[in-house]
Every structure is written in C-alpha cells, then in structure tokens.
CSV table of C-alpha atoms and ligand atoms in Angstrom, one decimal:
chain,number,residue,atom,x,y,z
A,6,MET,CA,0.0,0.0,0.0
A,7,ILE,CA,1.3,3.5,-0.9
A,8,LYS,CA,2.0,5.7,2.1
A,9,GLU,CA,0.3,9.0,1.3
A,10,LYS,CA,2.0,12.3,2.1
A,11,ILE,CA,-0.2,15.3,1.4
A,12,LEU,CA,0.6,19.0,0.8
A,13,VAL,CA,-2.2,21.5,1.4
A,14,ILE,CA,-1.4,24.9,-0.3
A,15,GLY,CA,-3.5,27.7,1.1
A,16,ALA,CA,-4.1,25.8,4.4
A,17,CYS,CA,-4.9,28.9,6.4
A,18,GLY,CA,-7.9,29.9,4.4
A,19,GLN,CA,-11.6,29.3,4.9
A,20,ILE,CA,-11.6,25.8,3.4
A,21,GLY,CA,-7.9,25.0,4.1
A,22,VAL,CA,-8.1,25.0,7.9
A,23,GLU,CA,-11.0,22.6,8.1
A,24,LEU,CA,-9.8,20.4,5.2
A,25,THR,CA,-6.3,20.1,6.7
A,26,LEU,CA,-7.8,19.1,10.1
A,27,GLU,CA,-10.0,16.5,8.4
A,28,LEU,CA,-7.1,15.1,6.2
A,29,ARG,CA,-5.0,14.8,9.4
A,30,LYS,CA,-7.7,12.8,11.1
A,31,ILE,CA,-7.6,10.3,8.1
A,32,TYR,CA,-4.0,10.2,7.1
A,33,GLY,CA,-2.3,11.1,10.5
A,34,GLY,CA,-1.0,14.6,11.5
A,35,SER,CA,2.5,14.1,10.3
A,36,ASN,CA,1.5,13.0,6.8
A,37,VAL,CA,-0.4,16.2,6.0
A,38,VAL,CA,1.9,19.2,5.5
A,39,ALA,CA,0.0,22.5,5.8
A,40,SER,CA,1.4,25.5,3.8
A,41,ASP,CA,0.4,29.1,3.2
A,42,LEU,CA,1.7,32.6,2.7
A,43,ARG,CA,0.1,33.6,6.0
A,44,ALA,CA,1.3,32.7,9.5
A,45,GLU,CA,0.0,29.3,10.7
A,46,ASN,CA,-3.7,29.4,11.7
A,47,GLU,CA,-4.2,28.9,15.5
A,48,LEU,CA,-6.5,25.9,14.9
A,49,LEU,CA,-3.7,24.1,13.0
A,50,LYS,CA,-1.0,24.7,15.6
A,51,GLY,CA,0.2,21.4,17.1
A,52,THR,CA,-1.8,19.2,14.7
A,53,GLY,CA,1.0,18.6,12.1
A,54,PRO,CA,3.8,20.1,10.1
A,55,TYR,CA,3.5,23.7,8.7
A,56,VAL,CA,5.7,25.3,6.1
A,57,SER,CA,5.6,28.9,4.9
A,58,LEU,CA,5.2,28.7,1.1
A,59,ASP,CA,4.4,31.0,-1.9
A,60,VAL,CA,2.9,28.8,-4.5
A,61,MET,CA,4.0,31.3,-7.2
A,62,ASN,CA,7.6,30.4,-6.4
A,63,LYS,CA,7.8,27.2,-8.4
A,64,GLU,CA,11.3,26.3,-7.3
A,65,MET,CA,10.4,26.6,-3.7
A,66,LEU,CA,7.3,24.5,-4.3
A,67,HIS,CA,9.3,21.9,-6.2
A,68,VAL,CA,11.9,21.6,-3.4
A,69,GLN,CA,9.1,21.1,-0.8
A,70,VAL,CA,7.4,18.4,-3.0
A,71,ILE,CA,10.7,16.5,-3.3
A,72,ARG,CA,11.9,17.0,0.3
A,73,GLN,CA,8.7,15.9,1.8
A,74,ASN,CA,8.0,13.0,-0.6
A,75,ILE,CA,4.6,14.5,-1.5
A,76,THR,CA,2.1,12.1,-3.2
A,77,GLN,CA,-1.0,14.3,-3.2
A,78,ILE,CA,-1.5,18.1,-3.5
A,79,TYR,CA,-4.6,20.1,-2.5
A,80,LEU,CA,-4.2,23.5,-4.1
A,81,LEU,CA,-6.5,26.0,-2.3
A,82,ALA,CA,-4.6,29.3,-2.8
A,83,ALA,CA,-6.7,31.8,-4.9
A,84,ILE,CA,-8.1,35.2,-5.1
A,85,LEU,CA,-11.9,35.1,-4.9
A,86,SER,CA,-14.6,36.9,-6.8
A,87,ALA,CA,-15.0,40.2,-5.0
A,88,THR,CA,-11.3,40.8,-4.3
A,89,GLY,CA,-10.5,39.6,-7.9
A,90,GLU,CA,-12.5,42.5,-9.4
A,91,LYS,CA,-10.3,45.0,-7.5
A,92,ASN,CA,-7.2,43.6,-9.1
A,93,PRO,CA,-8.1,41.5,-12.2
A,94,ASN,CA,-4.5,41.0,-13.4
A,95,LEU,CA,-3.3,39.7,-10.0
A,96,ALA,CA,-6.3,37.4,-9.7
A,97,TRP,CA,-5.8,35.9,-13.2
A,98,HIS,CA,-2.0,35.5,-12.5
A,99,LEU,CA,-2.4,33.8,-9.1
A,100,ASN,CA,-5.3,31.7,-9.9
A,101,THR,CA,-3.9,30.2,-13.2
A,102,GLN,CA,-0.1,30.2,-12.6
A,103,SER,CA,-0.5,28.5,-9.2
A,104,LEU,CA,-2.4,25.7,-10.9
A,105,LEU,CA,0.1,25.4,-13.7
A,106,ASN,CA,3.0,25.3,-11.2
A,107,VAL,CA,1.3,22.4,-9.3
A,108,LEU,CA,0.3,20.5,-12.4
A,109,GLU,CA,3.8,20.7,-13.9
A,110,ILE,CA,5.5,19.6,-10.7
A,111,ALA,CA,2.9,16.7,-10.3
A,112,LYS,CA,3.8,15.6,-13.9
A,113,ASP,CA,7.6,15.6,-13.1
A,114,GLU,CA,7.5,14.1,-9.6
A,115,ASN,CA,5.8,11.3,-7.8
A,116,VAL,CA,2.5,13.2,-7.1
A,117,ARG,CA,-0.3,10.7,-7.7
A,118,LYS,CA,-3.3,13.0,-7.2
A,119,VAL,CA,-4.1,16.7,-7.3
A,120,TYR,CA,-7.2,18.4,-5.9
A,121,TRP,CA,-8.1,21.9,-7.2
A,122,PRO,CA,-11.4,23.6,-6.5
A,123,SER,CA,-13.4,25.4,-9.2
A,124,SER,CA,-16.5,27.4,-8.4
A,125,ILE,CA,-20.1,28.1,-9.5
A,126,ALA,CA,-18.5,31.4,-10.7
A,127,VAL,CA,-17.6,29.7,-13.9
A,128,PHE,CA,-21.2,30.2,-14.9
A,129,GLY,CA,-22.3,33.6,-16.3
A,130,PRO,CA,-25.5,35.5,-17.2
A,131,THR,CA,-26.1,33.3,-20.2
A,132,SER,CA,-26.1,30.0,-18.1
A,133,PRO,CA,-29.4,28.6,-16.9
A,134,LYS,CA,-30.4,30.3,-13.6
A,135,ILE,CA,-32.3,27.3,-12.1
A,136,ASN,CA,-30.7,23.9,-11.7
A,137,CYS,CA,-27.8,24.9,-13.8
A,138,PRO,CA,-26.5,21.7,-15.5
A,139,GLN,CA,-23.0,20.2,-15.5
A,140,LYS,CA,-22.6,20.9,-19.2
A,141,THR,CA,-24.2,24.1,-20.4
A,142,VAL,CA,-23.3,27.6,-21.8
A,143,ILE,CA,-20.4,28.9,-19.8
A,144,GLU,CA,-19.6,32.6,-20.3
A,145,PRO,CA,-18.2,34.0,-17.0
A,146,THR,CA,-18.1,37.8,-16.6
A,147,THR,CA,-15.8,38.0,-13.5
A,148,VAL,CA,-12.0,37.6,-13.7
A,149,TYR,CA,-12.4,34.9,-11.0
A,150,GLY,CA,-14.9,33.0,-13.1
A,151,ILE,CA,-12.7,33.3,-16.2
A,152,SER,CA,-9.6,32.0,-14.2
A,153,LYS,CA,-11.6,29.1,-12.8
A,154,PHE,CA,-13.0,28.1,-16.3
A,155,ALA,CA,-9.4,28.2,-17.7
A,156,GLY,CA,-8.2,26.2,-14.7
A,157,GLU,CA,-10.9,23.5,-15.3
A,158,PHE,CA,-9.5,23.0,-18.8
A,159,TRP,CA,-5.9,22.8,-17.6
A,160,CYS,CA,-7.0,20.1,-15.2
A,161,ASN,CA,-8.7,18.2,-18.0
A,162,TYR,CA,-5.7,18.7,-20.3
A,163,PHE,CA,-3.1,17.4,-17.7
A,164,ASN,CA,-5.4,14.4,-17.0
A,165,HIS,CA,-5.8,13.5,-20.7
A,166,ARG,CA,-2.3,14.4,-21.9
A,167,TYR,CA,-0.2,13.2,-18.9
A,168,ASP,CA,-2.5,11.0,-17.0
A,169,ILE,CA,-2.4,13.1,-13.8
A,170,ASP,CA,-5.2,12.2,-11.5
A,171,VAL,CA,-6.6,15.7,-11.1
A,172,ARG,CA,-10.0,16.0,-9.4
A,173,SER,CA,-12.2,19.1,-8.9
A,174,LEU,CA,-15.4,20.4,-7.5
A,175,ARG,CA,-17.3,23.6,-8.4
A,176,TYR,CA,-18.1,24.7,-4.9
A,177,PRO,CA,-21.1,27.0,-4.3
A,178,GLY,CA,-20.7,29.7,-1.6
A,179,LEU,CA,-19.4,28.0,1.6
A,180,ILE,CA,-20.7,28.8,5.1
A,181,SER,CA,-18.4,28.1,8.1
A,182,TYR,CA,-17.7,29.1,11.7
A,183,LYS,CA,-14.1,27.9,12.2
A,184,SER,CA,-12.3,30.1,9.7
A,185,GLU,CA,-13.4,33.4,8.0
A,186,PRO,CA,-14.2,33.7,4.3
A,187,GLY,CA,-11.6,35.3,2.1
A,188,GLY,CA,-13.2,38.0,-0.2
A,189,GLY,CA,-16.1,36.3,-2.1
A,190,THR,CA,-19.5,37.5,-3.1
A,191,THR,CA,-21.2,34.8,-1.0
A,192,ASP,CA,-19.3,36.0,2.2
A,193,TYR,CA,-22.5,37.8,3.4
A,194,ALA,CA,-23.9,34.4,4.4
A,195,VAL,CA,-21.1,34.0,7.0
A,196,GLU,CA,-21.0,37.6,8.1
A,197,ILE,CA,-24.7,37.7,8.8
A,198,PHE,CA,-24.3,35.1,11.6
A,199,HIS,CA,-21.5,37.0,13.3
A,200,ASP,CA,-23.3,40.3,13.1
A,201,ALA,CA,-26.6,38.7,14.3
A,202,LEU,CA,-24.9,37.3,17.4
A,203,GLU,CA,-22.7,40.3,18.2
A,204,GLU,CA,-24.9,43.2,17.2
A,205,ASP,CA,-28.5,41.9,16.5
A,206,HIS,CA,-28.2,43.8,13.2
A,207,PHE,CA,-26.7,43.2,9.7
A,208,THR,CA,-26.1,45.5,6.7
A,209,CYS,CA,-26.3,43.2,3.7
A,210,PHE,CA,-24.3,44.0,0.5
A,211,LEU,CA,-26.7,42.0,-1.7
A,212,LYS,CA,-30.5,42.7,-2.4
A,213,GLU,CA,-32.9,40.7,-0.2
A,214,ASP,CA,-34.2,38.5,-3.1
A,215,THR,CA,-30.8,37.5,-4.5
A,216,TYR,CA,-30.8,33.7,-4.6
A,217,LEU,CA,-27.4,31.9,-4.7
A,218,PRO,CA,-26.2,28.3,-4.4
A,219,MET,CA,-24.6,27.6,-1.0
A,220,MET,CA,-23.2,24.8,1.1
A,221,TYR,CA,-22.3,24.2,4.7
A,222,MET,CA,-18.6,23.5,5.3
A,223,PRO,CA,-19.0,20.0,6.7
A,224,ASP,CA,-20.7,19.0,3.5
A,225,ALA,CA,-18.0,20.7,1.4
A,226,ILE,CA,-15.2,18.9,3.3
A,227,ARG,CA,-17.0,15.6,3.0
A,228,ALA,CA,-17.6,16.1,-0.7
A,229,THR,CA,-13.9,16.8,-1.3
A,230,ILE,CA,-12.8,13.7,0.6
A,231,GLU,CA,-15.4,11.5,-1.0
A,232,LEU,CA,-14.4,12.7,-4.5
A,233,MET,CA,-10.7,12.2,-3.8
A,234,GLU,CA,-11.2,8.7,-2.3
A,235,SER,CA,-13.5,7.5,-5.1
A,236,PRO,CA,-12.2,4.7,-7.3
A,237,VAL,CA,-10.8,6.2,-10.5
A,238,GLU,CA,-13.3,4.4,-12.7
A,239,LYS,CA,-16.1,6.4,-11.0
A,240,ILE,CA,-14.6,9.8,-12.1
A,241,SER,CA,-16.0,10.8,-15.5
A,242,VAL,CA,-15.6,14.6,-15.2
A,243,ARG,CA,-12.0,15.9,-15.4
A,244,THR,CA,-12.9,19.5,-15.7
A,245,SER,CA,-14.9,20.0,-12.5
A,246,TYR,CA,-18.1,18.5,-10.9
A,247,ASN,CA,-21.2,20.6,-10.1
A,248,ILE,CA,-22.2,20.1,-6.4
A,249,HIS,CA,-25.2,21.6,-4.7
A,250,GLY,CA,-26.2,22.0,-1.0
A,251,MET,CA,-29.0,24.6,-0.7
A,252,SER,CA,-30.2,27.8,-2.3
A,253,PHE,CA,-31.5,30.8,-0.4
A,254,SER,CA,-31.7,34.6,-0.5
A,255,PRO,CA,-30.5,37.1,2.1
A,256,LYS,CA,-34.2,37.5,3.2
A,257,GLU,CA,-34.6,33.8,3.7
A,258,ILE,CA,-31.5,33.3,5.8
A,259,ALA,CA,-32.3,36.4,7.8
A,260,ALA,CA,-35.8,34.9,8.6
A,261,GLU,CA,-34.2,31.6,9.6
A,262,ILE,CA,-31.8,33.4,11.9
A,263,LYS,CA,-34.7,35.4,13.4
A,264,LYS,CA,-36.2,32.1,14.6
A,265,HIS,CA,-33.1,31.9,17.0
A,266,ILE,CA,-32.6,35.6,17.6
A,267,PRO,CA,-36.0,37.3,17.5
A,268,GLY,CA,-34.7,40.9,17.7
A,269,PHE,CA,-32.4,40.5,14.7
A,270,THR,CA,-32.8,43.2,12.0
A,271,VAL,CA,-31.3,43.5,8.5
A,272,ILE,CA,-31.0,46.4,6.0
A,273,TYR,CA,-30.0,46.1,2.4
A,274,GLU,CA,-27.3,48.3,0.8
A,275,PRO,CA,-26.2,46.5,-2.4
A,276,ASP,CA,-22.8,47.3,-3.8
A,277,TYR,CA,-20.6,46.1,-6.7
A,278,ARG,CA,-21.1,42.5,-5.5
A,279,GLN,CA,-24.7,42.6,-6.5
A,280,GLN,CA,-23.8,42.5,-10.2
A,281,ILE,CA,-21.5,39.5,-9.6
A,282,ALA,CA,-24.2,37.6,-7.7
A,283,GLU,CA,-26.7,38.3,-10.5
A,284,SER,CA,-24.4,36.8,-13.1
A,285,TRP,CA,-24.4,33.4,-11.3
A,286,PRO,CA,-27.0,30.7,-11.2
A,287,GLN,CA,-29.5,30.5,-8.3
A,288,SER,CA,-29.3,26.7,-8.0
A,289,ILE,CA,-27.2,23.9,-9.4
A,290,ASP,CA,-27.9,20.5,-10.9
A,291,ASP,CA,-25.4,18.1,-9.4
A,292,SER,CA,-26.9,14.9,-10.8
A,293,VAL,CA,-23.6,13.9,-12.5
A,294,ALA,CA,-21.7,14.0,-9.1
A,295,ARG,CA,-24.6,12.1,-7.5
A,296,ASN,CA,-24.6,9.4,-10.2
A,297,ASN,CA,-20.8,9.1,-10.6
A,298,TRP,CA,-19.6,8.9,-7.0
A,299,GLY,CA,-22.7,9.1,-4.8
A,300,TRP,CA,-22.6,12.8,-3.7
A,301,LYS,CA,-25.5,13.8,-1.4
A,302,PRO,CA,-25.6,16.9,0.9
A,303,LYS,CA,-26.7,16.5,4.5
A,304,TYR,CA,-27.4,20.1,5.5
A,305,ASP,CA,-30.3,22.4,4.5
A,306,LEU,CA,-30.9,26.0,5.5
A,307,ALA,CA,-32.6,25.2,8.8
A,308,THR,CA,-30.1,22.6,10.0
A,309,MET,CA,-27.1,24.7,8.9
A,310,THR,CA,-28.4,27.8,10.7
A,311,THR,CA,-29.0,25.9,14.0
A,312,ASP,CA,-25.5,24.4,13.8
A,313,MET,CA,-23.8,27.7,13.0
A,314,ILE,CA,-25.6,29.5,15.8
A,315,GLU,CA,-24.8,26.8,18.4
A,316,ASN,CA,-21.1,26.7,17.4
A,317,LEU,CA,-20.7,30.5,17.2
A,318,LYS,CA,-22.4,30.9,20.6
A,319,SER,CA,-20.1,28.3,22.3
A,320,GLU,CA,-17.1,30.0,20.7
A,321,MET,CA,-18.2,33.4,22.1
A,322,SER,CA,-18.8,32.1,25.6
A,323,ALA,CA,-15.4,30.3,25.5
A,324,ARG,CA,-13.8,33.6,24.5
A,325,GLU,CA,-15.6,35.5,27.3
A,326,SER,CA,-14.7,33.0,30.1
B,21,LIG,P1,-9.3,31.8,1.2
B,21,LIG,O1,-9.0,33.2,0.6
B,21,LIG,O2,-10.0,31.8,2.5
B,21,LIG,O3,-7.9,31.1,1.4
B,21,LIG,C1,-6.9,31.0,0.4
B,21,LIG,C2,-5.6,30.9,1.1
B,21,LIG,O4,-4.6,30.9,0.2
B,21,LIG,C3,-5.3,32.0,2.1
B,21,LIG,O5,-5.0,31.5,3.4
B,21,LIG,C4,-4.1,32.7,1.5
B,21,LIG,O6,-3.2,33.3,2.4
B,21,LIG,C5,-3.5,31.6,0.7
B,21,LIG,N1,-2.7,32.1,-0.4
B,21,LIG,C6,-2.9,33.2,-1.2
B,21,LIG,N2,-1.9,33.4,-2.1
B,21,LIG,C7,-1.0,32.4,-1.8
B,21,LIG,C8,0.2,32.1,-2.4
B,21,LIG,N3,0.8,32.8,-3.4
B,21,LIG,N4,0.9,31.0,-1.9
B,21,LIG,C9,0.4,30.3,-0.9
B,21,LIG,N5,-0.8,30.6,-0.3
B,21,LIG,C10,-1.5,31.6,-0.8
B,21,LIG,O7,-10.0,30.9,0.1
B,21,LIG,P2,-11.0,29.7,0.4
B,21,LIG,O8,-12.4,30.2,0.5
B,21,LIG,O9,-10.5,28.8,1.4
B,21,LIG,O10,-11.0,29.0,-1.0
B,21,LIG,C11,-10.1,27.9,-1.3
B,21,LIG,C12,-10.3,27.5,-2.8
B,21,LIG,O11,-11.7,27.1,-2.9
B,21,LIG,C13,-10.1,28.6,-3.8
B,21,LIG,O12,-9.6,28.1,-5.0
B,21,LIG,C14,-11.5,29.2,-4.1
B,21,LIG,O13,-11.6,29.7,-5.3
B,21,LIG,C15,-12.3,27.9,-4.0
B,21,LIG,N6,-13.7,28.2,-3.6
B,21,LIG,C16,-14.1,28.7,-2.4
B,21,LIG,C17,-15.4,29.0,-2.2
B,21,LIG,C18,-15.9,29.5,-0.9
B,21,LIG,O14,-17.1,29.9,-0.7
B,21,LIG,N7,-15.0,29.6,0.1
B,21,LIG,C19,-16.4,28.7,-3.2
B,21,LIG,C20,-16.0,28.2,-4.4
B,21,LIG,C21,-14.6,27.9,-4.6
B,22,LIG,C1,-17.1,33.7,-4.0
B,22,LIG,O1,-18.1,34.3,-3.7
B,22,LIG,O2,-16.2,34.3,-4.7
B,22,LIG,C2,-16.8,32.3,-3.7
B,22,LIG,C3,-17.3,31.4,-4.7
B,22,LIG,C4,-18.7,31.1,-4.9
B,22,LIG,O3,-16.5,30.9,-5.5
B,22,LIG,N1,-17.5,32.0,-2.4
C-alpha cells in the first residue's frame, strides 16, 4: 500500500483550515503538510507540520514536494470573486499560474493525485439560472470565473495528456464558523451570523431577493474527501463537478436566523457585488456527481443555521470565560 504524504497549499484559508484538520484525522497529522503565505492558523497549531510557502515560487514548491516526498497536493490558494474584481490582473495571474506550477510539478515528480477547486463562478449570465446543469453555456463575466474556467480545462488537459489524476469540484458559496471567508460574493452568508450574534443587526451588500447556491462547510469537506477517495473508474468529469447544497436569498437566511434571535434586523445596501451575484445561477444540478460517486448533501438552511448559531455561541462564551 502506498503511504500518502499530502501537501495542502492555502491551508490557512476558509476551506484550508477545516480540510487540513480532516485530512490529518484520516492520514495522520505528520502525513499532511499545511502551507500558506500567512502565519499558521491557530487551529492548525500542534496538529501537524507547517511550512511557509508561496505557490507562485515554483522552485520553492518543487523543493518542498521532493523534500517531503509528497504524493498528493490540495491547491486552495486563490483570489476570490469580489477581491478579484479589485485587481483582475493579479487574480488571473495567481489563480492560473499557481495551478500550472502544481500540475507541472505533479507531472515531473511522484505526485499521484491533485485536488483543485473550481466554483459556480464559472457560470455567467447566459447560463441557466435554475438547476444549472453540469454541461451548459459557460460565459463567465468576472475575472475569478474566467480564471476558474481556464483552470478547469488545464486540469482536463493534464489528465488526458499526462494521466495526472486531477479532481475538482465547483463549490457553491461556503458557510463556516471555524475560519473566515476570504473575499467572495457569498461571504455575506457567513458575516450575517457574526453580526446577528454580536450586534443583533446586519447590513447586507446584496439585495434581499438574491438567490445563490450555498453549502455548509462540513458537506463541502465531506464532498472533497469523498471525491478524492472514489475509485478512478467512477470519475468521468475531469474539468470540475457541479455540487449543490442549498439555495436561499438574504431575506430567507435572515428569517431563519430570526427564529433563533427574534430581535435580529437587516438592512440592504447592495454594492458592486450585486452584479457579480446576479451573473451566477441560483441553484445547481449536481446529478452527475450524485450518479458518478454518490454525492449527497446533508445540511439544509434550517439545520445549517441551527448548527452555525450553536457553534458560534459556544465559541463566544469560550472567549468570554
Ligand atoms: P481563502 O481566501 O479563504 O484562502 C486562500 C488561502 O490561500 C489564504 O490563506 C491565502 O493566504 C493563501 N494564499 C494566497 N496566495 C497564496 C500564495 N501565493 N501562496 C500560498 N498561499 C497563498 O479561500 P477559500 O475560501 O479557502 O478558497 C479555497 C479555494 O476554494 C479557492 O480556490 C477558491 O476559489 C475555492 N472556492 C471557495 C469557495 C468559498 O465559498 N470559500 C467557493 C468556491 C470555490
Ligand atoms: C465567491 O463568492 O467568490 C466564492 C465562490 C462562490 O467561488 N465564495
């Protein structure tokens, strides 16, 4: 049996922290090397090795892969949709070059598997709004979406041309309480919980009726690991799989939170992110992922809201005591 040694790049981000902790549970702390540009996240400290790494420095990355005998890479470093629009050139450069660096090193070294997430941001205004299918018109209008779409085809190319086992998911907006979101359009759905608990009030940067596809982080982590552990013959999509958790608007999540915090109020002050949100589908058809490797989400809006509030409340009381 091959002993896996995993490198997580971007391990201190919203997904990276939770994914690294879960991978360490499965493969053992010392077999999962966390890396990031940022200082090590508090939740990762003491759970396994950490290296400071800039994925854009290909030589440094190559040295780490050889030195640590890496067999799998999870590449999570990226600039997300809202931040990307502030510096399109940088977002394109980081999001595409980081992937090419990883894929080229995987080709030349002993890296058996690569994971790289795409996003529902690949879809644009001309894609179907409801139950957006796996294969459809894809004309993204954000630099983030363009970079993800290009990345999907680089994954497909390296799989077909060099037989690299690259796997990918098009995540919807992810909601989590352990680590903060990093500059996306769907970030409001995390911020709303913090402001509800701390201030009983939230100012939302999207209009109240803006529906977007979303997923609770435990489902996203489980989907990632289930995809990566599926037998190769079950993987038919080498660009990126649609996956869906739930779909709701700011008004609907606010109403759900109000069931727990009756005095909670929201005002709506849409900004430039409204246009990004309106370019994306409202819900996603993930039947190909369901049929290929058995994907099924567990959380809906109500169960996710209850879990978020319980966990954030216990974090707040732990901080106070
Ligand atoms: P994030 O911004 O929270 O984390 C990204 C991490 O990458 C950060 O810790 C950052 O310091 C690190 N990083 C940035 N540049 C780097 C570099 N040059 N070298 C090394 N590390 C670097 O992002 P996230 O939300 O955790 O997203 C992870 C991946 O999932 C991204 O590819 C993102 O596009 C994708 N995704 C996220 C969501 C979501 O809702 N969070 C949805 C769809 C897709
Ligand atoms: C963003 O809003 O940019 C991300 C995403 C859906 O990719 N959360």
